[in-house]
Tab-separated table of C-alpha atoms and ligand atoms in Angstrom:
chain	number	residue	atom	x	y	z
A	1	MET	CA	-22.588	-24.273	-2.789
A	2	THR	CA	-23.538	-20.685	-2.137
A	3	ILE	CA	-22.656	-17.710	0.018
A	4	GLU	CA	-24.685	-18.027	3.205
A	5	ASN	CA	-23.378	-15.359	5.528
A	6	VAL	CA	-21.611	-12.013	5.096
A	7	THR	CA	-20.406	-9.979	8.093
A	8	VAL	CA	-18.177	-6.958	8.542
A	9	ASN	CA	-15.717	-6.805	11.416
A	10	VAL	CA	-14.387	-3.431	12.588
A	11	THR	CA	-11.601	-3.634	15.140
A	12	SER	CA	-8.705	-1.528	16.398
A	13	PRO	CA	-5.824	-3.663	17.709
A	14	GLY	CA	-3.338	-0.780	17.691
A	15	ARG	CA	-4.967	0.763	14.615
A	16	ASN	CA	-8.292	0.437	12.799
A	17	PHE	CA	-9.076	-2.425	10.423
A	18	VAL	CA	-12.199	-3.434	8.509
A	19	THR	CA	-12.433	-7.115	7.590
A	20	LEU	CA	-15.099	-8.892	5.575
A	21	LYS	CA	-16.059	-12.450	6.458
A	22	ILE	CA	-17.889	-14.605	3.922
A	23	VAL	CA	-19.175	-18.036	4.962
A	24	THR	CA	-20.410	-20.590	2.426
A	25	SER	CA	-23.305	-23.008	2.885
A	26	ASP	CA	-20.802	-25.791	3.592
A	27	GLY	CA	-19.042	-23.741	6.242
A	28	ILE	CA	-15.919	-22.482	4.425
A	29	VAL	CA	-14.795	-19.087	5.689
A	30	GLY	CA	-13.144	-16.453	3.502
A	31	TRP	CA	-11.583	-13.175	4.681
A	32	GLY	CA	-11.158	-9.882	2.838
A	33	ASP	CA	-9.453	-6.621	3.824
A	34	ALA	CA	-11.616	-3.479	3.434
A	35	THR	CA	-9.487	-1.033	5.431
A	36	LEU	CA	-9.452	2.506	4.032
A	37	ASN	CA	-7.285	4.571	6.332
A	38	GLY	CA	-9.249	7.375	8.022
A	39	ARG	CA	-12.475	6.426	6.170
A	40	GLU	CA	-12.991	2.931	7.582
A	41	LEU	CA	-16.664	3.208	8.500
A	42	SER	CA	-17.658	4.363	5.000
A	43	VAL	CA	-16.444	1.057	3.559
A	44	ALA	CA	-18.024	-0.914	6.424
A	45	SER	CA	-21.352	0.749	5.593
A	46	TYR	CA	-20.929	0.152	1.843
A	47	LEU	CA	-20.431	-3.546	2.555
A	48	ASP	CA	-23.067	-3.895	5.254
A	49	ASP	CA	-25.757	-1.641	3.840
A	50	HIS	CA	-25.324	-2.210	0.095
A	51	LEU	CA	-23.370	-5.352	-0.806
A	52	ALA	CA	-24.042	-8.002	1.848
A	53	SER	CA	-27.623	-8.780	0.791
A	54	ILE	CA	-26.596	-8.947	-2.903
A	55	LEU	CA	-24.017	-11.616	-2.101
A	56	ILE	CA	-26.245	-13.997	-0.153
A	57	GLY	CA	-27.191	-17.024	-2.255
A	58	ARG	CA	-24.587	-16.393	-4.993
A	59	ASP	CA	-22.234	-19.154	-6.142
A	60	GLU	CA	-18.956	-18.451	-4.315
A	61	ASP	CA	-16.950	-20.010	-7.157
A	62	ARG	CA	-17.983	-17.356	-9.694
A	63	ILE	CA	-15.333	-14.816	-8.723
A	64	GLU	CA	-14.988	-13.065	-12.096
A	65	ASP	CA	-18.752	-12.820	-12.538
A	66	THR	CA	-19.194	-11.452	-9.009
A	67	TRP	CA	-16.429	-8.870	-9.579
A	68	GLN	CA	-17.986	-7.709	-12.858
A	69	TYR	CA	-21.437	-7.592	-11.267
A	70	LEU	CA	-20.260	-5.464	-8.327
A	71	TYR	CA	-18.199	-3.150	-10.570
A	72	ARG	CA	-20.357	-2.783	-13.705
A	73	SER	CA	-23.933	-3.131	-12.531
A	74	PRO	CA	-24.225	-0.170	-10.139
A	75	TYR	CA	-24.662	3.262	-11.673
A	76	TRP	CA	-21.771	4.608	-9.503
A	77	ARG	CA	-18.389	3.172	-10.329
A	78	ARG	CA	-14.869	3.470	-8.949
A	79	GLY	CA	-13.630	5.551	-6.028
A	80	PRO	CA	-11.706	4.262	-3.003
A	81	VAL	CA	-14.765	3.308	-0.933
A	82	THR	CA	-16.401	1.248	-3.693
A	83	MET	CA	-13.152	-0.374	-4.796
A	84	ALA	CA	-12.106	-1.275	-1.224
A	85	ALA	CA	-15.490	-2.929	-0.712
A	86	ILE	CA	-15.200	-4.884	-3.983
A	87	ALA	CA	-11.611	-5.809	-3.054
A	88	ALA	CA	-12.736	-7.318	0.235
A	89	VAL	CA	-15.364	-9.475	-1.480
A	90	ASP	CA	-12.854	-10.556	-4.127
A	91	MET	CA	-10.156	-11.507	-1.586
A	92	ALA	CA	-12.646	-13.469	0.514
A	93	LEU	CA	-13.833	-15.423	-2.544
A	94	TRP	CA	-10.243	-16.249	-3.605
A	95	ASP	CA	-9.521	-17.296	-0.008
A	96	ILE	CA	-12.507	-19.663	-0.148
A	97	LYS	CA	-11.587	-21.048	-3.573
A	98	ALA	CA	-8.009	-21.801	-2.522
A	99	LYS	CA	-9.161	-23.346	0.780
A	100	LYS	CA	-11.555	-25.579	-1.143
A	101	ALA	CA	-8.725	-26.622	-3.463
A	102	GLY	CA	-6.480	-27.207	-0.426
A	103	VAL	CA	-3.684	-25.008	-1.830
A	104	PRO	CA	-2.083	-21.659	-0.971
A	105	LEU	CA	-3.634	-19.018	-3.213
A	106	TYR	CA	-0.467	-18.424	-5.273
A	107	GLN	CA	-0.902	-21.915	-6.751
A	108	LEU	CA	-4.184	-20.829	-8.352
A	109	LEU	CA	-2.472	-17.729	-9.778
A	110	GLY	CA	0.028	-19.819	-11.727
A	111	GLY	CA	2.358	-21.049	-9.004
A	112	ALA	CA	5.569	-19.504	-7.671
A	113	SER	CA	7.752	-17.533	-10.083
A	114	ARG	CA	10.426	-16.980	-7.422
A	115	ASP	CA	11.593	-18.362	-4.082
A	116	GLY	CA	11.181	-15.220	-2.007
A	117	ILE	CA	9.743	-11.729	-2.238
A	118	ARG	CA	12.263	-8.925	-1.845
A	119	ALA	CA	10.874	-6.460	0.684
A	120	TYR	CA	11.685	-2.878	1.508
A	121	CYS	CA	11.241	-1.359	4.930
A	122	HIS	CA	10.760	2.208	6.158
A	123	ALA	CA	13.790	3.859	7.727
A	124	SER	CA	13.382	7.369	9.001
A	125	GLY	CA	14.924	9.825	11.411
A	126	GLY	CA	14.504	13.472	12.301
A	127	ASP	CA	18.114	14.162	11.282
A	128	TYR	CA	20.809	12.265	9.387
A	129	ALA	CA	22.302	10.662	12.509
A	130	ALA	CA	18.929	9.147	13.448
A	131	LEU	CA	18.255	8.105	9.854
A	132	LYS	CA	21.665	6.443	9.558
A	133	ASP	CA	21.009	4.587	12.797
A	134	ALA	CA	17.665	3.364	11.439
A	135	ILE	CA	19.117	2.260	8.095
A	136	THR	CA	21.953	0.445	9.884
A	137	GLY	CA	19.437	-1.440	12.048
A	138	TYR	CA	17.440	-2.576	9.023
A	139	VAL	CA	20.487	-3.549	6.974
A	140	GLU	CA	21.758	-5.599	9.915
A	141	SER	CA	18.404	-7.376	10.128
A	142	GLY	CA	18.764	-8.419	6.486
A	143	PHE	CA	16.905	-5.806	4.433
A	144	THR	CA	18.451	-5.149	1.038
A	145	ALA	CA	16.081	-2.282	0.242
A	146	VAL	CA	15.174	0.662	2.435
A	147	ARG	CA	12.793	3.570	1.983
A	148	VAL	CA	14.357	6.677	3.523
A	149	GLN	CA	12.488	9.704	4.861
A	150	THR	CA	14.007	12.391	7.033
A	151	GLY	CA	13.314	15.724	8.677
A	152	VAL	CA	14.042	18.970	6.840
A	153	PRO	CA	15.941	21.734	8.689
A	154	GLY	CA	13.569	24.505	9.694
A	155	LEU	CA	10.447	22.318	9.538
A	156	GLY	CA	8.864	20.436	12.423
A	157	GLN	CA	7.356	16.945	12.320
A	158	ILE	CA	7.008	15.648	8.748
A	159	TYR	CA	4.773	12.805	7.620
A	160	GLY	CA	6.649	9.544	7.175
A	161	VAL	CA	9.336	10.388	9.727
A	162	ALA	CA	9.209	8.540	13.055
A	163	THR	CA	8.787	10.611	16.166
A	164	ASN	CA	10.400	7.825	18.201
A	165	LYS	CA	13.891	8.272	19.521
A	166	PRO	CA	16.650	6.511	17.556
A	167	GLY	CA	17.375	3.025	18.763
A	168	ALA	CA	13.733	2.397	19.661
A	169	LYS	CA	11.526	1.980	16.605
A	170	TYR	CA	11.993	3.683	13.263
A	171	ASP	CA	8.510	3.434	11.780
A	172	TYR	CA	5.719	5.960	11.916
A	173	GLU	CA	1.978	5.315	12.173
A	174	PRO	CA	0.092	6.546	9.095
A	175	ALA	CA	-2.972	7.708	11.099
A	176	LYS	CA	-3.151	9.545	14.373
A	177	ARG	CA	-5.532	9.180	17.300
A	178	ALA	CA	-5.756	11.981	19.885
A	179	ALA	CA	-2.606	12.409	22.015
A	180	ASP	CA	-4.106	10.377	24.879
A	181	GLY	CA	-4.994	7.475	22.564
A	182	THR	CA	-8.712	8.251	22.363
A	183	ALA	CA	-10.613	9.114	19.178
A	184	ALA	CA	-9.290	12.058	17.180
A	185	THR	CA	-11.780	14.729	16.195
A	186	ALA	CA	-9.771	16.239	13.302
A	187	PRO	CA	-6.461	15.732	11.489
A	188	THR	CA	-3.325	17.229	13.016
A	189	GLU	CA	-1.625	19.794	10.754
A	190	GLU	CA	2.010	19.856	9.720
A	191	VAL	CA	4.008	22.648	8.058
A	192	TRP	CA	5.590	21.972	4.682
A	193	ASP	CA	8.128	23.856	2.542
A	194	THR	CA	8.983	22.284	-0.823
A	195	ASN	CA	11.981	24.584	-1.416
A	196	ALA	CA	13.593	23.582	1.877
A	197	TYR	CA	12.914	19.908	1.093
A	198	LEU	CA	14.393	20.130	-2.427
A	199	ALA	CA	17.514	21.839	-1.098
A	200	HIS	CA	18.028	19.280	1.686
A	201	MET	CA	17.339	15.846	0.189
A	202	PRO	CA	20.129	15.410	-2.425
A	203	GLY	CA	22.759	15.767	0.343
A	204	VAL	CA	20.984	13.094	2.374
A	205	PHE	CA	21.184	10.616	-0.514
A	206	GLU	CA	24.831	11.516	-1.043
A	207	SER	CA	25.581	10.681	2.605
A	208	ILE	CA	23.666	7.398	2.398
A	209	ARG	CA	25.652	6.300	-0.652
A	210	ALA	CA	28.906	7.313	1.077
A	211	ASP	CA	27.963	5.363	4.230
A	212	PHE	CA	26.208	2.313	2.762
A	213	GLY	CA	27.785	1.862	-0.688
A	214	THR	CA	26.144	1.158	-4.006
A	215	ASP	CA	24.414	-2.194	-3.349
A	216	LEU	CA	21.672	-1.000	-1.012
A	217	ARG	CA	18.407	-0.259	-2.801
A	218	ILE	CA	17.287	3.203	-1.738
A	219	LEU	CA	13.667	4.291	-2.167
A	220	HIS	CA	12.071	7.630	-1.362
A	221	ASP	CA	8.469	8.858	-1.123
A	222	GLY	CA	7.545	12.418	-2.188
A	223	HIS	CA	3.922	12.040	-0.986
A	224	HIS	CA	2.520	13.952	-3.986
A	225	ARG	CA	3.925	17.293	-2.798
A	226	MET	CA	5.931	18.576	-5.787
A	227	SER	CA	4.713	20.445	-8.841
A	228	PRO	CA	5.696	18.815	-12.173
A	229	ILE	CA	8.683	21.130	-12.709
A	230	GLU	CA	9.850	20.768	-9.090
A	231	ALA	CA	9.624	16.990	-9.393
A	232	ALA	CA	11.527	17.059	-12.698
A	233	ARG	CA	14.353	19.037	-11.096
A	234	PHE	CA	14.400	16.809	-8.018
A	235	ALA	CA	14.480	13.594	-10.068
A	236	LYS	CA	17.371	15.063	-12.093
A	237	ASP	CA	19.271	16.287	-9.010
A	238	VAL	CA	19.179	12.863	-7.336
A	239	GLU	CA	20.189	10.878	-10.443
A	240	PRO	CA	23.796	10.401	-9.247
A	241	TYR	CA	22.544	8.512	-6.173
A	242	ARG	CA	20.759	5.856	-8.255
A	243	LEU	CA	17.467	5.595	-6.369
A	244	PHE	CA	15.543	2.336	-6.793
A	245	TRP	CA	12.519	4.620	-7.138
A	246	LEU	CA	11.122	8.038	-6.455
A	247	GLU	CA	7.534	7.543	-5.344
A	248	ASP	CA	4.527	9.854	-5.700
A	249	CYS	CA	6.490	12.905	-6.736
A	250	THR	CA	3.436	14.791	-8.117
A	251	PRO	CA	-0.302	14.781	-7.232
A	252	GLY	CA	-1.773	11.429	-8.239
A	253	GLU	CA	-4.762	12.525	-10.303
A	254	ASP	CA	-2.672	14.297	-12.972
A	255	GLN	CA	-1.223	11.498	-15.093
A	256	THR	CA	0.351	13.855	-17.638
A	257	ALA	CA	2.437	15.574	-14.912
A	258	LEU	CA	4.882	12.687	-15.086
A	259	ARG	CA	5.630	13.410	-18.757
A	260	LEU	CA	7.668	16.401	-17.653
A	261	VAL	CA	9.510	14.428	-14.973
A	262	ARG	CA	10.290	11.656	-17.467
A	263	GLN	CA	11.622	14.083	-20.089
A	264	HIS	CA	14.227	15.355	-17.648
A	265	SER	CA	15.473	12.361	-15.733
A	266	THR	CA	16.239	8.662	-15.598
A	267	THR	CA	15.327	8.299	-11.904
A	268	PRO	CA	12.807	5.404	-11.818
A	269	LEU	CA	9.281	6.511	-10.899
A	270	ALA	CA	6.581	4.775	-8.851
A	271	ILE	CA	3.023	5.907	-8.235
A	272	GLY	CA	-0.426	4.532	-7.483
A	273	GLU	CA	-1.169	3.972	-3.791
A	274	VAL	CA	-4.101	6.394	-4.035
A	275	PHE	CA	-5.346	4.943	-7.334
A	276	ASN	CA	-8.242	2.524	-7.491
A	277	THR	CA	-8.662	1.254	-11.041
A	278	VAL	CA	-6.568	0.462	-14.101
A	279	PHE	CA	-7.939	3.641	-15.708
A	280	ASP	CA	-5.890	5.748	-13.269
A	281	TYR	CA	-2.834	4.251	-14.987
A	282	GLN	CA	-3.901	4.285	-18.626
A	283	THR	CA	-1.645	7.162	-19.738
A	284	LEU	CA	1.110	6.308	-17.269
A	285	ILE	CA	1.438	2.748	-18.525
A	286	THR	CA	0.849	3.156	-22.254
A	287	GLU	CA	3.310	6.085	-22.434
A	288	ARG	CA	5.780	4.288	-20.133
A	289	LEU	CA	5.835	7.230	-17.720
A	290	ILE	CA	6.378	5.023	-14.655
A	291	ASP	CA	8.472	2.012	-13.700
A	292	TYR	CA	6.462	0.622	-10.761
A	293	VAL	CA	2.753	0.187	-10.007
A	294	ARG	CA	2.126	1.094	-6.348
A	295	SER	CA	-1.521	0.111	-5.907
A	296	ALA	CA	-2.755	-1.747	-2.852
A	297	VAL	CA	-4.728	-4.926	-3.518
A	298	THR	CA	-7.150	-3.599	-0.885
A	299	HIS	CA	-7.855	-0.322	-2.700
A	300	THR	CA	-7.871	-1.532	-6.286
A	301	GLY	CA	-10.695	-4.037	-6.370
A	302	GLY	CA	-8.818	-7.055	-5.067
A	303	ILE	CA	-6.794	-9.878	-6.573
A	304	THR	CA	-8.870	-10.147	-9.767
A	305	ALA	CA	-8.338	-6.490	-10.684
A	306	MET	CA	-4.743	-6.317	-9.508
A	307	LYS	CA	-3.706	-9.334	-11.590
A	308	LYS	CA	-5.129	-7.700	-14.719
A	309	LEU	CA	-3.499	-4.363	-13.906
A	310	LEU	CA	-0.108	-5.995	-13.397
A	311	ASP	CA	-0.436	-8.070	-16.572
A	312	PHE	CA	-1.241	-4.856	-18.479
A	313	ALA	CA	1.833	-3.185	-16.919
A	314	ALA	CA	3.998	-6.188	-17.840
A	315	ILE	CA	3.404	-5.593	-21.557
A	316	TYR	CA	5.151	-2.225	-21.159
A	317	GLY	CA	8.015	-3.546	-19.015
A	318	ILE	CA	6.581	-2.005	-15.849
A	319	LYS	CA	6.892	-3.874	-12.547
A	320	SER	CA	4.993	-4.228	-9.305
A	321	GLY	CA	5.654	-2.387	-6.056
A	322	ILE	CA	2.511	-3.252	-4.120
A	323	HIS	CA	1.511	-0.936	-1.300
A	324	GLY	CA	2.107	-2.534	2.118
A	325	PRO	CA	1.914	-0.048	5.005
A	326	THR	CA	0.387	-0.913	8.391
A	327	ASP	CA	-3.010	0.368	7.258
A	328	ILE	CA	-3.244	-2.596	4.880
A	329	SER	CA	-4.395	-5.390	7.200
A	330	PRO	CA	-2.552	-8.717	7.384
A	331	VAL	CA	-5.312	-10.078	5.092
A	332	GLY	CA	-4.537	-7.448	2.431
A	333	MET	CA	-0.822	-8.029	2.921
A	334	ALA	CA	-1.246	-11.765	2.343
A	335	ALA	CA	-3.182	-11.059	-0.863
A	336	ALA	CA	-0.240	-8.943	-2.056
A	337	LEU	CA	2.278	-11.675	-1.218
A	338	HIS	CA	0.447	-14.380	-3.180
A	339	LEU	CA	0.402	-12.070	-6.212
A	340	ASP	CA	4.071	-11.109	-5.715
A	341	LEU	CA	5.125	-14.728	-5.693
A	342	ALA	CA	3.107	-15.665	-8.771
A	343	ILE	CA	3.486	-12.817	-11.265
A	344	HIS	CA	6.512	-12.555	-13.542
A	345	ASN	CA	6.870	-8.748	-13.426
A	346	PHE	CA	7.414	-8.529	-9.673
A	347	GLY	CA	9.515	-5.528	-8.635
A	348	ILE	CA	9.563	-5.175	-4.859
A	349	GLN	CA	7.134	-5.401	-1.925
A	350	GLU	CA	6.666	-2.726	0.733
A	351	TYR	CA	6.778	-4.216	4.220
A	352	MET	CA	5.900	-2.220	7.310
A	353	PRO	CA	5.458	-4.948	9.938
A	354	HIS	CA	2.260	-4.851	11.978
A	355	SER	CA	2.379	-4.443	15.734
A	356	GLU	CA	2.268	-7.471	18.023
A	357	THR	CA	-1.223	-6.388	19.130
A	358	THR	CA	-2.394	-6.506	15.503
A	359	LEU	CA	-0.773	-9.910	14.969
A	360	ASP	CA	-2.452	-11.325	18.084
A	361	VAL	CA	-5.780	-10.643	16.407
A	362	PHE	CA	-4.835	-11.672	12.846
A	363	GLN	CA	-3.078	-15.048	12.742
A	364	THR	CA	-0.776	-15.101	9.739
A	365	SER	CA	1.242	-17.738	7.943
A	366	PHE	CA	3.513	-15.374	6.017
A	367	THR	CA	7.181	-15.218	6.925
A	368	PHE	CA	10.043	-12.729	6.678
A	369	GLU	CA	13.620	-13.912	6.588
A	370	ARG	CA	16.817	-12.042	5.681
A	371	GLY	CA	15.079	-9.443	3.550
A	372	PHE	CA	12.584	-11.748	1.828
A	373	LEU	CA	8.901	-12.444	2.469
A	374	HIS	CA	6.901	-15.575	1.635
A	375	PRO	CA	3.116	-16.066	1.938
A	376	GLY	CA	3.487	-19.557	3.441
A	377	ASP	CA	1.766	-22.729	2.292
A	378	THR	CA	-1.412	-22.740	4.351
A	379	PRO	CA	-4.439	-23.278	2.054
A	380	GLY	CA	-6.104	-19.989	1.078
A	381	LEU	CA	-4.655	-16.581	1.888
A	382	GLY	CA	-3.149	-17.952	5.095
A	383	VAL	CA	-4.650	-15.380	7.480
A	384	GLU	CA	-7.454	-15.913	9.993
A	385	LEU	CA	-9.101	-13.211	12.078
A	386	ASP	CA	-9.672	-14.178	15.708
A	387	GLU	CA	-13.060	-12.499	16.178
A	388	GLU	CA	-13.092	-12.945	19.917
A	389	ALA	CA	-9.686	-11.316	20.320
A	390	ALA	CA	-10.772	-8.579	17.887
A	391	SER	CA	-13.863	-7.764	19.940
A	392	ALA	CA	-11.650	-6.395	22.732
A	393	PHE	CA	-10.492	-3.500	20.508
A	394	GLU	CA	-13.105	-0.881	19.834
A	395	TYR	CA	-12.930	1.296	16.697
A	396	THR	CA	-11.079	4.523	17.514
A	397	LYS	CA	-11.313	7.360	15.005
A	398	ALA	CA	-7.903	8.415	13.648
A	399	TYR	CA	-6.809	10.679	10.788
A	400	LEU	CA	-3.847	11.047	8.474
A	401	PRO	CA	-2.311	14.482	9.124
A	402	ALA	CA	-2.961	17.445	6.825
A	403	ASN	CA	-0.260	19.877	5.757
A	404	ARG	CA	-0.006	23.597	5.025
A	405	LEU	CA	2.760	25.676	3.482
A	406	THR	CA	4.665	28.086	5.730
A	407	ASP	CA	2.235	30.910	4.773
A	408	GLY	CA	-0.761	28.805	5.833
A	409	THR	CA	-1.903	27.614	2.371
A	410	VAL	CA	-3.394	24.090	2.332
A	411	HIS	CA	-0.974	21.857	0.422
A	412	ASP	CA	-1.200	18.590	-1.533
A	413	TRP	CA	-0.803	15.221	-0.013
B	1	GCO	C1	3.571	4.405	1.804
B	1	GCO	C2	2.703	5.486	2.231
B	1	GCO	C3	1.832	5.308	3.397
B	1	GCO	C4	0.521	6.027	3.164
B	1	GCO	C5	-0.555	5.502	4.048
B	1	GCO	C6	-1.867	6.202	3.793
B	1	GCO	O1	3.528	3.381	2.454
B	1	GCO	O2	4.266	4.586	0.829
B	1	GCO	O3	2.788	6.679	1.582
B	1	GCO	O4	2.425	5.751	4.558
B	1	GCO	O5	0.672	7.400	3.326
B	1	GCO	O6	-0.679	4.154	3.815
B	1	GCO	O7	-2.914	5.553	4.397
B	2	MG	MG1	3.723	6.177	-0.364
């Protein structure tokens, strides 16, 4: 059989998503996530304008060959747009292969290596009282691992901290529309002060340990904002609070920056959500500078590439921590869960539940119970996009915020 039809769906049920649909000549449908937060239409164009016609007539079973063809044959390689487009094709082909075999995808990846996938959620609050309230809510709902982000005295709204009042909802949305819900025209800007942050955070972790004990897994995201020496000091300062990981402490493109952090501390390090190939990790993995690989299946070329990356990491004792915010669609999330269940070097899975509006459009078979996720046993990835429901939600431009230091200097993400 061959690939007969390739279409790109752009929809915005609460937030923007780009989904690839591949249909084979015998009518099997495969779905792939191509959502690149704040740059969605670039990937939609890459798929529509450059890849769709190449795929028509190809044998849908030749997943490895198709991946290599899409990655190696063009003159231009890598980059988030290209790798998100390749990821969507790859996921859709694995979805088709598993549907044809009549098994959930994890069976084709070697079968389950565990019964459930430990998930971490996002708890945040403008001050410690709100953060504590959020953590308490998540612990009571069964989470055994919590990412904590909080406001810093003297600074206003900070990325990763919910604006919602405590007791309502503790998550934040990683991209912003205009205040009235219509399309944004530019990113909002936030003010950042690394010194104030470094002075404030150790006390927050101390309070969390005092209030929640030693069992709770605590994670924290630095969002690439520290210099190498600042990150080294921070990682050392928070050692007594035994973080599960410190994520993205330095800018992602400088792999050697983490050498300095590693020399000074035993706080476990995670990085990679902005990476898109195994080459972004070459130094980090071979020199054992990190403990967790944070890539998204959606931004790293799909299941084929992610499996190889994680197998490479396994040789060095490095585990997975696959990216799972709301800007990864339920299709991309399902791809992560099948990998999580199958690989041996699973670490933890990020889980930021999608809104009900999103889940009305994407029908999912994955489950979450008492802190653990499972992809379900529906053949394929286990997610179907309801195109009719999706058509009611028009694409609405939204941006991740930018940030500047207190003197107005543009700062790192
Ligand atoms: C995380 C993140 C996200 C990203 C977002 C970018 O989940 O760890 O840092 O909030 O910033 O996915 O699109
Ligand atoms: Mg992150």
